[in-house]
Tab-separated table of C-alpha atoms and ligand atoms in Angstrom:
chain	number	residue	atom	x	y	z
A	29	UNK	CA	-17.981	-25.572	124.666
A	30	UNK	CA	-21.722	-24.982	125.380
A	31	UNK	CA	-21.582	-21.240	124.698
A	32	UNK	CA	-19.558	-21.168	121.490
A	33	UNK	CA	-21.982	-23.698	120.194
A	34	UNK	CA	-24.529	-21.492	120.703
A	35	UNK	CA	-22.813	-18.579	119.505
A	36	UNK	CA	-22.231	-20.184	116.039
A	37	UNK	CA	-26.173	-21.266	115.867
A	38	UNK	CA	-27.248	-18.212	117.216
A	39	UNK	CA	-24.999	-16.348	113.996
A	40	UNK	CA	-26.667	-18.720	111.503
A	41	UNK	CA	-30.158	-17.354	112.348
A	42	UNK	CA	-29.114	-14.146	112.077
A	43	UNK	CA	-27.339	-14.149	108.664
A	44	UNK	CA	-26.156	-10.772	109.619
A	45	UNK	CA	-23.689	-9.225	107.199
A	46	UNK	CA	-19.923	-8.638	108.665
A	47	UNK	CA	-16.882	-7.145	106.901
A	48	UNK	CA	-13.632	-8.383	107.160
A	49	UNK	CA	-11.509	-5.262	105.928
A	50	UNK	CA	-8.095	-7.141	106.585
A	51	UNK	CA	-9.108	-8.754	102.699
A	52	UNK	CA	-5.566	-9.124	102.235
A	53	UNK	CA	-4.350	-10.776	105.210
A	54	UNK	CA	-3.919	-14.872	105.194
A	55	UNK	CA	-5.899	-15.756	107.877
A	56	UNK	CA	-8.621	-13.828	107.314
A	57	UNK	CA	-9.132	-14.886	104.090
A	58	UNK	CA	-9.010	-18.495	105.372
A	59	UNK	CA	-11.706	-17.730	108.040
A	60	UNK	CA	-13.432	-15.994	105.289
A	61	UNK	CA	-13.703	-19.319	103.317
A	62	UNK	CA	-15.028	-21.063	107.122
A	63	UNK	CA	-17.521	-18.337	107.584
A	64	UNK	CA	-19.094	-18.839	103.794
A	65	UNK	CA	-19.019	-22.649	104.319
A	66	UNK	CA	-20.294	-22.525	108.058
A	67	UNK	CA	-23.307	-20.595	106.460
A	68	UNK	CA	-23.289	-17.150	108.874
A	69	UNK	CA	-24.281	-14.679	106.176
A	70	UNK	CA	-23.101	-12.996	104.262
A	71	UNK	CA	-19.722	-12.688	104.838
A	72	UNK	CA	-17.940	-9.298	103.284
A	73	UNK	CA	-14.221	-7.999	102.194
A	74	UNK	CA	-13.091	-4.762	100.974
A	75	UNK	CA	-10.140	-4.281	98.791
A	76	UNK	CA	-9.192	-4.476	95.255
A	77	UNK	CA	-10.615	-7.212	93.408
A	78	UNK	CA	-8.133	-8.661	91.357
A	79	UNK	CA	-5.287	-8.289	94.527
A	80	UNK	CA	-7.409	-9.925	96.930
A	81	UNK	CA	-8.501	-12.833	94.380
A	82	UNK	CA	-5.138	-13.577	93.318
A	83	UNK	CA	-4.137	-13.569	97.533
A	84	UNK	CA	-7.215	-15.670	97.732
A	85	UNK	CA	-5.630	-18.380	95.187
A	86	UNK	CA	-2.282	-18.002	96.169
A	87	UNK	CA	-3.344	-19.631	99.868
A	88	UNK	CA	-5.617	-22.137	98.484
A	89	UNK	CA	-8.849	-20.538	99.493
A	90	UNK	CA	-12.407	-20.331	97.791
A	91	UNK	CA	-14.066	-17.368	98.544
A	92	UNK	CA	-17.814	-19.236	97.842
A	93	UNK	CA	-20.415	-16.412	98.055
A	94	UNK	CA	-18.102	-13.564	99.989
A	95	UNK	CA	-19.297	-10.642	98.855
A	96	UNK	CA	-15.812	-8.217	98.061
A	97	UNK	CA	-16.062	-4.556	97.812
A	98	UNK	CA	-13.496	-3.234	95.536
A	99	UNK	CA	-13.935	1.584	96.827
A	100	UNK	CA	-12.382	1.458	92.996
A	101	UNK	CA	-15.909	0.487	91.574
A	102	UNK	CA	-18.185	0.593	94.205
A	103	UNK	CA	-21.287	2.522	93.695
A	104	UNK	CA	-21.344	3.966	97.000
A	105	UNK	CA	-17.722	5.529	97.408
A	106	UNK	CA	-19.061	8.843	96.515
A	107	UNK	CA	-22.072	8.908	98.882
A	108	UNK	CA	-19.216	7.502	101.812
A	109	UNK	CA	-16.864	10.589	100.973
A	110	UNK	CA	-19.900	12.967	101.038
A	111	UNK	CA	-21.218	11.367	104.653
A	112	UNK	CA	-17.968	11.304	106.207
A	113	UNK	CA	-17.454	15.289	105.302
A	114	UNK	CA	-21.057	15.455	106.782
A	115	UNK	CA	-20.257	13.584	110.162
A	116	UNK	CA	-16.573	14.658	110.368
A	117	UNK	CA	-16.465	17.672	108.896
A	118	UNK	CA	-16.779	19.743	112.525
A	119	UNK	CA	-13.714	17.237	113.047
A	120	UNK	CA	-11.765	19.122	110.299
A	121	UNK	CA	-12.260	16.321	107.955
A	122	UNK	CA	-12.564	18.041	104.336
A	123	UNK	CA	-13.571	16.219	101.019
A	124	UNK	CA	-9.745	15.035	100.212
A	125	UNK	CA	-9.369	14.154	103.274
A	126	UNK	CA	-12.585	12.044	103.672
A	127	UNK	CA	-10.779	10.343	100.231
A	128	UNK	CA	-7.482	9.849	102.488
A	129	UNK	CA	-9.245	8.492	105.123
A	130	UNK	CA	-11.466	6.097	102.884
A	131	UNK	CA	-8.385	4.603	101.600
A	132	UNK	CA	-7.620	2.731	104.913
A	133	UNK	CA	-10.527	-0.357	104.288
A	134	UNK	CA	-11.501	0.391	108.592
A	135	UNK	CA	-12.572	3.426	107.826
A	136	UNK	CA	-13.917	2.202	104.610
A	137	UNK	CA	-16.454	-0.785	106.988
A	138	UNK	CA	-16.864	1.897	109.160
A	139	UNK	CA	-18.622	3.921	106.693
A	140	UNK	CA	-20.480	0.864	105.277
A	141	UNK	CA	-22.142	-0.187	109.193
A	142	UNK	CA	-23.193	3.117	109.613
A	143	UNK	CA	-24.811	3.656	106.612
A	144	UNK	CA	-26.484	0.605	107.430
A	145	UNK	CA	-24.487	-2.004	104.278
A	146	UNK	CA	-23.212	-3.784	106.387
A	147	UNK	CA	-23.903	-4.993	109.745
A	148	UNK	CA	-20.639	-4.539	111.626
A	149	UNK	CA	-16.735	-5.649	111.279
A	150	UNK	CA	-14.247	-7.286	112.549
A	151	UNK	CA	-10.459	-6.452	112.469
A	152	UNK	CA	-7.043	-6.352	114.257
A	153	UNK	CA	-5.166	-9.147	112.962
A	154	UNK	CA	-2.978	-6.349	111.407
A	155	UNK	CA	-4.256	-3.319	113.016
A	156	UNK	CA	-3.509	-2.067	116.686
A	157	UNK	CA	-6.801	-2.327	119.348
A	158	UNK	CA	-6.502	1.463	118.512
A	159	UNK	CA	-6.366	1.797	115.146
A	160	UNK	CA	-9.377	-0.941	115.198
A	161	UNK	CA	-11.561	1.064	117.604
A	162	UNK	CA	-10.777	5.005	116.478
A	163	UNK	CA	-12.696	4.486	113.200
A	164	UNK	CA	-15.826	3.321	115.013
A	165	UNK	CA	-15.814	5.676	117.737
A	166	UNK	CA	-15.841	8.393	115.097
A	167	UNK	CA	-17.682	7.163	113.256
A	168	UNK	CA	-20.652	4.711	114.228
A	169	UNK	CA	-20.625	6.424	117.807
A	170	UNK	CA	-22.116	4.735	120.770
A	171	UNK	CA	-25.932	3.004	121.061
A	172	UNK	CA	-28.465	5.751	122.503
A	173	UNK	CA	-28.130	5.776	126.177
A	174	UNK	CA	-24.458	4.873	126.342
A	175	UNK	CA	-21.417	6.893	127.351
A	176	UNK	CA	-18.269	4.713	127.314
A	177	UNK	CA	-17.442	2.384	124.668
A	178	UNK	CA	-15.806	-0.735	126.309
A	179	UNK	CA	-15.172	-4.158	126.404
A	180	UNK	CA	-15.401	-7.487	127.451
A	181	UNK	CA	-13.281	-10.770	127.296
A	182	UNK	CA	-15.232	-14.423	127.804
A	183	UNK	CA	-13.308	-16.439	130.000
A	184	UNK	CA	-13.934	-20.410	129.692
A	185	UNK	CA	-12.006	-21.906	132.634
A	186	UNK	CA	-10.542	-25.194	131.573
A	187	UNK	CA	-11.713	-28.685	133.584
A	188	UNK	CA	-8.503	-28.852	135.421
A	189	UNK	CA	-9.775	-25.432	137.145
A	190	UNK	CA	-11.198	-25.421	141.040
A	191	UNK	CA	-14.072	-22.956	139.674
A	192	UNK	CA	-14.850	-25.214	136.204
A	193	UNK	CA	-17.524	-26.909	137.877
A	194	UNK	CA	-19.282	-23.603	139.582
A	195	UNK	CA	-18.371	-20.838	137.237
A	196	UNK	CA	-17.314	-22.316	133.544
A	197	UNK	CA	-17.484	-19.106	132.407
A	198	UNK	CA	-16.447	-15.910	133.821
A	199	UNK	CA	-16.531	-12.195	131.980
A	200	UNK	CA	-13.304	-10.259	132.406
A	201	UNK	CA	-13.741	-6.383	131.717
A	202	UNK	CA	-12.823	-3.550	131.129
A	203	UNK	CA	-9.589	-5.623	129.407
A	204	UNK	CA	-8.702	-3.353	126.077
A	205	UNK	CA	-10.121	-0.627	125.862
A	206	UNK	CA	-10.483	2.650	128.527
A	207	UNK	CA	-7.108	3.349	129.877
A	208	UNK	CA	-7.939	4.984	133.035
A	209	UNK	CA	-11.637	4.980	133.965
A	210	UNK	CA	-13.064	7.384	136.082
A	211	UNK	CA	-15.894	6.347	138.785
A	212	UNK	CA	-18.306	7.439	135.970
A	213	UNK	CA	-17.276	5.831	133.243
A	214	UNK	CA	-15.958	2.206	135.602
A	215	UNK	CA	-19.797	2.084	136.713
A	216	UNK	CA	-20.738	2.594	132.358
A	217	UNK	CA	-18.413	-0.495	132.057
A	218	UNK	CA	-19.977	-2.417	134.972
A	219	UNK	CA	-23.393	-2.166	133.424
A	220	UNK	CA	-22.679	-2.471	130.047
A	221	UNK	CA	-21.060	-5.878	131.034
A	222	UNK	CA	-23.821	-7.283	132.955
A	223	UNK	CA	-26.248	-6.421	130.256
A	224	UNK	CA	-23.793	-8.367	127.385
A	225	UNK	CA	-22.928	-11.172	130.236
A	226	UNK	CA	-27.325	-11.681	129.999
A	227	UNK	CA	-27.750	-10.979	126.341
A	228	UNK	CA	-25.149	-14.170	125.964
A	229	UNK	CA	-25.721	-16.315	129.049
A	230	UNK	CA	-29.915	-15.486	129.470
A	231	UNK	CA	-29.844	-18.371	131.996
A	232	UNK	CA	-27.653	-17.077	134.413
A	233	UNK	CA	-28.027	-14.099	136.885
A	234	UNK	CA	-25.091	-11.767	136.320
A	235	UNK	CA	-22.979	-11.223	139.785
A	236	UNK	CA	-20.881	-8.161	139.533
A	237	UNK	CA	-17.688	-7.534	141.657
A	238	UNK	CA	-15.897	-4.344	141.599
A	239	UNK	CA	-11.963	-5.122	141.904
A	240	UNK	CA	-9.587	-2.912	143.793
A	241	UNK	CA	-6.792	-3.972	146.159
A	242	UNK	CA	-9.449	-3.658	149.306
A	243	UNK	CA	-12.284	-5.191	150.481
A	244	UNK	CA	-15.213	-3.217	152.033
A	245	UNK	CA	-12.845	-0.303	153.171
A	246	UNK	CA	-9.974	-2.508	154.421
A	247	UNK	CA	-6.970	-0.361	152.817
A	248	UNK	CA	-8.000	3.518	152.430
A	249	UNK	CA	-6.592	5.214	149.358
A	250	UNK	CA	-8.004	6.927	146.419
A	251	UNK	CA	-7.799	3.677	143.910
A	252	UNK	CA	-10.760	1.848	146.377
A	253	UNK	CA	-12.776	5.457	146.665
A	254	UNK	CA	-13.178	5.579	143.076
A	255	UNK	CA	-14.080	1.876	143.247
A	256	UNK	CA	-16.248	2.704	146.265
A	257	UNK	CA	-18.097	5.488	143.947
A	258	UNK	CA	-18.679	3.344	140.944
A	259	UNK	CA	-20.381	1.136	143.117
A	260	UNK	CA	-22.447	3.533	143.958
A	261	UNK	CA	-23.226	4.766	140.941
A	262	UNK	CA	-24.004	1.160	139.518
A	263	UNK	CA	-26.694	0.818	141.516
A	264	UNK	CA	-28.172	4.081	140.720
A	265	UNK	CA	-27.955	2.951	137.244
A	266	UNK	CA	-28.884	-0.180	137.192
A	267	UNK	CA	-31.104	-1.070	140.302
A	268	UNK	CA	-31.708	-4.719	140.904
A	269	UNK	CA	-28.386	-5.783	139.332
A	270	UNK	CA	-26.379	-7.918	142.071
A	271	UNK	CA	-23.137	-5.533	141.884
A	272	UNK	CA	-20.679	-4.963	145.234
A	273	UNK	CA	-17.366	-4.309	146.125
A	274	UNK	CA	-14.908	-2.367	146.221
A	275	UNK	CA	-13.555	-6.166	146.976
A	276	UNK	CA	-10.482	-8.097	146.340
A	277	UNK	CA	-10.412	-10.781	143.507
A	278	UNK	CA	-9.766	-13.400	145.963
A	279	UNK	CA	-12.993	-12.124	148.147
A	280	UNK	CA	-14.863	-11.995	144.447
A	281	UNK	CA	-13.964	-15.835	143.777
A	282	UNK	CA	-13.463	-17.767	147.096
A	283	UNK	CA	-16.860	-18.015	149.468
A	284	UNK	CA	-14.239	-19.374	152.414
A	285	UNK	CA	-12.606	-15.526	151.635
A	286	UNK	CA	-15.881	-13.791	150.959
A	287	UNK	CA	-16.866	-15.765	154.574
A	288	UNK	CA	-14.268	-13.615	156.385
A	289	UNK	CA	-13.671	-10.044	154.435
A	290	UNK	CA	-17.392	-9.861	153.143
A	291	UNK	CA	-19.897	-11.655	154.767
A	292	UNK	CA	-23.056	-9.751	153.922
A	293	UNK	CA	-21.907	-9.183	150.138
A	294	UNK	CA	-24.186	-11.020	147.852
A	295	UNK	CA	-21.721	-11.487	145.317
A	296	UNK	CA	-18.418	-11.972	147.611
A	297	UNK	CA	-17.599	-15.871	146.468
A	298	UNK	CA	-20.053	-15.805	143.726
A	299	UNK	CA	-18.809	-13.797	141.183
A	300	UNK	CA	-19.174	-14.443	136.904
A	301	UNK	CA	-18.418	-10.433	136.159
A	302	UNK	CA	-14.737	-9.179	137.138
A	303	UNK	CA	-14.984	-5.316	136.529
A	304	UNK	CA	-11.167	-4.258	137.043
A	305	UNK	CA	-10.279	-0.906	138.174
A	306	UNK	CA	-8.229	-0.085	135.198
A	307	UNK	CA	-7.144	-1.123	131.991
A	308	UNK	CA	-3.620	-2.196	133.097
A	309	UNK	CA	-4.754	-4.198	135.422
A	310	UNK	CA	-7.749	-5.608	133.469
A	311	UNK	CA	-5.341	-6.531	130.529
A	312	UNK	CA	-2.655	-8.100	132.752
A	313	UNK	CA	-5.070	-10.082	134.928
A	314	UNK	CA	-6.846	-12.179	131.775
A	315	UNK	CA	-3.512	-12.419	130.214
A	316	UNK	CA	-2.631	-14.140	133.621
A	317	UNK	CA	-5.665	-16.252	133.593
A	318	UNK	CA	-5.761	-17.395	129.688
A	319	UNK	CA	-1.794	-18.119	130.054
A	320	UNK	CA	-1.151	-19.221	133.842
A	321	UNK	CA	-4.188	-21.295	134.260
A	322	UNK	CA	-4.845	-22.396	130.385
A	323	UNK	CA	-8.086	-20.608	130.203
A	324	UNK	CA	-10.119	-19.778	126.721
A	325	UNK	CA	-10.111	-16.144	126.252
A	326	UNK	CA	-12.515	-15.003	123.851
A	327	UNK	CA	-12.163	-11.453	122.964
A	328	UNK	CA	-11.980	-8.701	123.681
A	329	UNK	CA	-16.024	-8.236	122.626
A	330	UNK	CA	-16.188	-4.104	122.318
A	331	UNK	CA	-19.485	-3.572	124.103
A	332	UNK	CA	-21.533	-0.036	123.765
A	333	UNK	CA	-21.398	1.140	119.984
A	334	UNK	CA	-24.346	1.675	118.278
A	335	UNK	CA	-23.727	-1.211	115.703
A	336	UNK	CA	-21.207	-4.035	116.636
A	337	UNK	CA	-17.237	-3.723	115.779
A	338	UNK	CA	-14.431	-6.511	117.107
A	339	UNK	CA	-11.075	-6.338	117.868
A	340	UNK	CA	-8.562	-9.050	117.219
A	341	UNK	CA	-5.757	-9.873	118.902
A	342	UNK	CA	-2.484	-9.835	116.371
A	343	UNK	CA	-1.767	-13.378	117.400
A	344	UNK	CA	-5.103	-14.781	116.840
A	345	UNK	CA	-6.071	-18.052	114.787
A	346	UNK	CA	-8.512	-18.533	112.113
A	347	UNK	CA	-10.788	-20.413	114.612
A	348	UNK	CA	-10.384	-17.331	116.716
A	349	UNK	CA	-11.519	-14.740	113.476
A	350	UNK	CA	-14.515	-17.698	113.181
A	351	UNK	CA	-15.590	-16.832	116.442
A	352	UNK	CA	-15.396	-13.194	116.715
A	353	UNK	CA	-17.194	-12.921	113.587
A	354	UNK	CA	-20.278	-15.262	115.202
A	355	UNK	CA	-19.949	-13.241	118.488
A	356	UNK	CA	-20.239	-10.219	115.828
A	357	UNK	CA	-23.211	-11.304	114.060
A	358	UNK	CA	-25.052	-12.213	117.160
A	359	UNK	CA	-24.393	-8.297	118.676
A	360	UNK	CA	-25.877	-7.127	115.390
A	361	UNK	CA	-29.169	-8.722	116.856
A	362	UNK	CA	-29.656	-6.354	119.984
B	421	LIG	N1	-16.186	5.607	124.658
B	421	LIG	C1	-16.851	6.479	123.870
B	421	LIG	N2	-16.236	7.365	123.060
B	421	LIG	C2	-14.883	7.372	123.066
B	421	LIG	C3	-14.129	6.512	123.875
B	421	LIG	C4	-14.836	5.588	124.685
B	421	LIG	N3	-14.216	4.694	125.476
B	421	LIG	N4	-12.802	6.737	123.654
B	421	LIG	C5	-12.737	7.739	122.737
B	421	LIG	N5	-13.985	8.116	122.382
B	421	LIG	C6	-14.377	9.087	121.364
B	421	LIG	C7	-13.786	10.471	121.596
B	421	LIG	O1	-14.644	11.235	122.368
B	421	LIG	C8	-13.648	10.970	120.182
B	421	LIG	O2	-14.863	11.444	119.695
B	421	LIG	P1	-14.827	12.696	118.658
B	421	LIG	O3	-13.654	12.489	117.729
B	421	LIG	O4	-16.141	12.621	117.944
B	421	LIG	O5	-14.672	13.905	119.515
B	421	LIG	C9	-13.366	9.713	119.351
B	421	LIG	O6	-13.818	8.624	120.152
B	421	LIG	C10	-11.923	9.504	119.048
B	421	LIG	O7	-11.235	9.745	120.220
B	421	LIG	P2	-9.694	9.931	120.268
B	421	LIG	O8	-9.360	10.658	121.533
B	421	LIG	O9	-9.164	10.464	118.997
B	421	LIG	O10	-9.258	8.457	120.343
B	421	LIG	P3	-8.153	7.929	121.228
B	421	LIG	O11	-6.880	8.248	120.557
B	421	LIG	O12	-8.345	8.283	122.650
B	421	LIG	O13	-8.431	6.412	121.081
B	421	LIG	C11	-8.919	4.398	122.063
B	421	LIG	C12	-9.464	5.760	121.749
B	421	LIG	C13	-8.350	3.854	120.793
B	421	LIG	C14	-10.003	3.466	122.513
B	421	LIG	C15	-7.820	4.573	123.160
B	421	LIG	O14	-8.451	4.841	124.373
B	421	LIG	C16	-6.927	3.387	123.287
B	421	LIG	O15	-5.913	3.303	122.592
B	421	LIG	N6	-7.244	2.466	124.229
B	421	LIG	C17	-6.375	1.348	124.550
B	421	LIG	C18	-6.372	0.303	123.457
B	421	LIG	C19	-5.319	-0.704	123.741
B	421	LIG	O16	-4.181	-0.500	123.383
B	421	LIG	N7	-5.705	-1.802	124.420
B	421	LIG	C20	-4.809	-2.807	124.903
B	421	LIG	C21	-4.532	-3.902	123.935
B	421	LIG	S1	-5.924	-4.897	123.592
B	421	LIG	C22	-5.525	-6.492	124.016
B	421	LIG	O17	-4.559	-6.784	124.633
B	421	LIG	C23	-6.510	-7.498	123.695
């Protein structure tokens, strides 16, 4: 596909330095051995040296030029426990505990990116979305301007779909990570999306539809009014970006639809950006998609931190770690 392509170009330019902390875990060390060959950057692991060497060997794989970090001899542990007493200490977070914490390798890269060593991480193949994200909300905190960490998934609809020839590529959020949005922090997601959906797809105008189980006031409840009100507050946010609803998904997708419960919308039967009203139904509608109608689902891309961080899912594939490491690297450019 087109856009991975460019993805994996796009992280070769960069050389941007990402951490896998999950040293230990087969197929991350496999993708680790891609990433080195593939020629990203350089590609980093934390965890003790000889452990993760003799894991390394025991699956077959050459680490080439991955950099590991063993906290036993690194240089920098200290300054890391003295930083994270410094950021965390209001937190409760004492010197031993800073050591307790540094023992889990997330916290560990999440020290490293914000002290600038490394450029961001990638994780989950073990690890909960939770236990992925809590270190870098803590930690390396949102970019300046932003409110609500969130997240994205890249939907690549296969050739066998009615939208493959219009819309290849659709972006699915918020999918993994705000449980129940307000109005606020739905419009946050909205715009942070639109703003990814053009940092990755410059050529395309992003065309943002609010989900809810109404269309232009058709059902009145207090799901749609807080749908209604992130609207609202999208386009006081972002003026200029092509955003509407609150609309249905088939109203979103289908122009014949749009035709009859939209008509003046400029995104009704046009939309690339699916902003669903919360995350249970964000999560269960791309899980629908990926699995009912065979689409790719790349993701979920955590959108909104002030240096880039990934989730994996537990199931995921080498190729899939490949990926989210170029998706990664290419973040680390904004
Ligand atoms: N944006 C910005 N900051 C945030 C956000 C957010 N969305 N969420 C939490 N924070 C901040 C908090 O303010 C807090 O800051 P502080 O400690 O400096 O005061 C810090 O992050 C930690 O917050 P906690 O409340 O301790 O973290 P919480 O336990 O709420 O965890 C998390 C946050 C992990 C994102 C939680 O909302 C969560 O579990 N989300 C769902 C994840 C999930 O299970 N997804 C579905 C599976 S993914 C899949 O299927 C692909």
């Amino acid at each position: 596909m087109a856009l991975i392509d460019d993805i994996h170009s796009n992280a070769k330019k960069l050389q941007k330095a990402i951490i896998l902390p999950e040293s230990l875990e087969e197929r991350n060390l496999k993708a680790a051995e891609l990433i080195d060959k593939s020629g990203f950057g350089p590609l980093m692991l934390i965890g003790d040296q000889d452990e993760t060497n003799a894991k390394a060997k025991s699956f077959g794989v050459n680490l080439g030029d991955a950099v590991l970090i063993d906290p036993a001899t690194d240089e920098n542990y200290d300054l890391y426990v003295h930083k994270l007493v410094e950021l965390r200490g209001k937190k409760g977070v004492t010197e031993d505990k800073a050591k307790e914490l540094l023992k889990d390798p997330l916290y560990y890269a999440a020290m490293m990116v914000k002290l600038e060593k490394a450029d961001g991480y990638v994780s989950g193949a073990i690890h909960a979305t939770g236990d992925v994200l809590r270190p870098a909300l803590q930690i390396i905190k949102t970019a300046p301007g932003v409110k609500t960490v969130s997240s994205f998934f890249i939907m690549i609809l296969p050739e066998s779909s009615p939208y493959h020839a219009t819309r290849e590529v659709l972006f699915f959020a918020d999918c993994a990570v705000v449980p129940q949005p307000n109005s606020d922090q739905l419009s946050d997601i909205a715009v942070s999306t639109a703003k990814s959906f053009k940092a990755l797809m410059p050529a395309q105008e992003p065309k943002v539809a609010m989900l809810s189980f109404s269309t232009m006031g058709s059902a009145k409840h207090e799901d749609p009014d807080k749908v209604i009100e992130a609207v609202k507050l999208v386009k006081e946010k972002a003026p200029g970006l092509m955003v509407d609803g609150e609309m249905q998904a088939d109203a979103a997708l289908m122009a014949s639809v749009a035709g009859k419960k939209c008509p003046d919308s400029k995104v009704g039967g046009q939309a690339n950006i699916l902003v669903f009203p919360d995350l249970e139904a964000g999560n269960i509608g791309y899980k629908l998609v990926e699995r009912l109608a065979g689409a790719a689902a790349i993701g979920p891309v955590v959108q909104g931190l002030s240096r880039p961080v990934n989730d994996l899912s537990r199931g995921c594939s080498v190729q899939d770690i490949v990926d989210t490491v170029a998706v990664t690297a290419c973040q680390a450019a904004d």
